[in-house]
């Protein structure tokens, strides 16, 4: 079985180029099937989740032409109304499969999609998606592990989201973009990828205003034409490397980023004692020889501290002086990495949605199992900060969202390797002593 093996304890330094945003690309790829012509999508990350989405698009008759690892041409023109059933063993594993529901409902007024999976980080209801589709005039039902949404006509509506949901905002925005008349989504999520999907829809001819604020106003149009579009940089991949600099007391510059999207992370790292330099499209985190201090974080919808950065930040907080506190307010099951970190010497006590962290001087390497995508990345950071060898299993979860993770880490000076047998693990250990 594939695993990462590493020897930590060295500051990591250098530049790393950040890829396109996984979560934005999942929305954009799904939305591309709504156009009557082909769409060329650039800066797509070549990670498992995006590849599963592309397979699903092919599965319903879409044409996917891979130009290179990060560029794809998608044409949904050949999809027929009678073939809007999305189901395979892979699509069930990714949460964003439900974006095909909004996209196909918008275009064909009918979609049947397998109930979404995704990371096991807590209960993940879809009531707000259903509420939005229903308000637009769709009948939505769930049975045999599938969600069906269909409508004679979709008609714009005034929708107030009861909770701020990234997925529901994107899904309802997609369906409403091809509905008749005007839709207003209030209490919308404001994440950068909402803006990215809205910009892509507008580039195909949609009329969407206000994405990135609490209120999104959509004037439905009849059809979409093709578009060429480049996906925004990945805020969470960038943040992961920024916390890596802090945890290893290194000096890392993340390039090809939008610094504004990283402000919550930059501000926290500055507060605990890192020096942050912001450039037009890069952020440098200098933590060399720093003694980092304790802090508190509470995960919140954008522009608050992202829940997808909570485990990585916890790894840094556990290596900072004093007592730090994390309040996880988005997903209740997001502390599953704590037992793994404890095996490396971390002192973290979880009570409900709060983690109380007592800083230690350093981790000791251990064998660990990645519990989910972001927690898996956090354990890699911990392993690279730790004294001695670590190994991490279940890395297919990490590969869902990080492209060439080990190569990018090696380029920063990390001693890490992806191995799939004990012999190669031994070889790695002999090589890095
Ligand atoms: C997206 C991201 C995920 C990130 C999360 C929060 C993608 C593919 N995934 O997930 O990486 O961790 O945003 O930033 O973009 N909720 C409801 N009812 C609903 C929908 C959501 O109660 O119908 C609740 C959820 O339980 C959660 C909160 O709303 O507590 C936020 O969830 P949401 O923003 O929808 O997350 P996802 O879109 O699933």
mmCIF file of N, CA and C in Angstrom, residues 8 36 59 96 161 221 239 265 321 326 350 396:
data_model
loop_
_atom_site.group_PDB
_atom_site.id
_atom_site.type_symbol
_atom_site.label_atom_id
_atom_site.label_comp_id
_atom_site.label_asym_id
_atom_site.label_seq_id
_atom_site.Cartn_x
_atom_site.Cartn_y
_atom_site.Cartn_z
ATOM 1 N N UNK A 8 12.035 14.005 9.590
ATOM 2 C CA UNK A 8 11.783 15.430 9.830
ATOM 3 C C UNK A 8 12.840 16.085 10.681
ATOM 4 N N UNK A 36 -23.763 25.197 -24.342
ATOM 5 C CA UNK A 36 -24.123 24.518 -25.594
ATOM 6 C C UNK A 36 -22.897 24.265 -26.463
ATOM 7 N N UNK A 59 -19.151 9.967 -18.088
ATOM 8 C CA UNK A 59 -20.152 8.919 -17.820
ATOM 9 C C UNK A 59 -21.553 9.313 -18.270
ATOM 10 N N UNK A 96 -18.396 16.953 -3.900
ATOM 11 C CA UNK A 96 -18.813 17.917 -4.915
ATOM 12 C C UNK A 96 -19.547 17.276 -6.082
ATOM 13 N N UNK A 161 -30.829 31.489 2.695
ATOM 14 C CA UNK A 161 -30.148 30.288 3.198
ATOM 15 C C UNK A 161 -30.137 30.325 4.728
ATOM 16 N N UNK A 221 -30.813 33.410 -17.807
ATOM 17 C CA UNK A 221 -30.688 33.540 -19.271
ATOM 18 C C UNK A 221 -31.092 32.195 -19.889
ATOM 19 N N UNK A 239 -2.118 27.761 1.980
ATOM 20 C CA UNK A 239 -2.113 27.829 3.448
ATOM 21 C C UNK A 239 -1.366 26.660 4.062
ATOM 22 N N UNK A 265 -5.102 33.412 7.271
ATOM 23 C CA UNK A 265 -3.981 32.526 7.624
ATOM 24 C C UNK A 265 -2.732 33.370 7.893
ATOM 25 N N UNK A 321 4.473 28.115 22.219
ATOM 26 C CA UNK A 321 4.503 28.240 23.687
ATOM 27 C C UNK A 321 3.113 28.474 24.262
ATOM 28 N N UNK A 326 -8.640 25.946 19.905
ATOM 29 C CA UNK A 326 -9.325 25.932 18.603
ATOM 30 C C UNK A 326 -10.806 25.673 18.842
ATOM 31 N N UNK A 350 -9.566 17.343 23.610
ATOM 32 C CA UNK A 350 -10.749 17.772 22.846
ATOM 33 C C UNK A 350 -11.984 17.679 23.726
ATOM 34 N N UNK A 396 -4.095 8.140 -0.146
ATOM 35 C CA UNK A 396 -4.996 8.455 -1.273
ATOM 36 C C UNK A 396 -5.954 9.582 -0.871
#
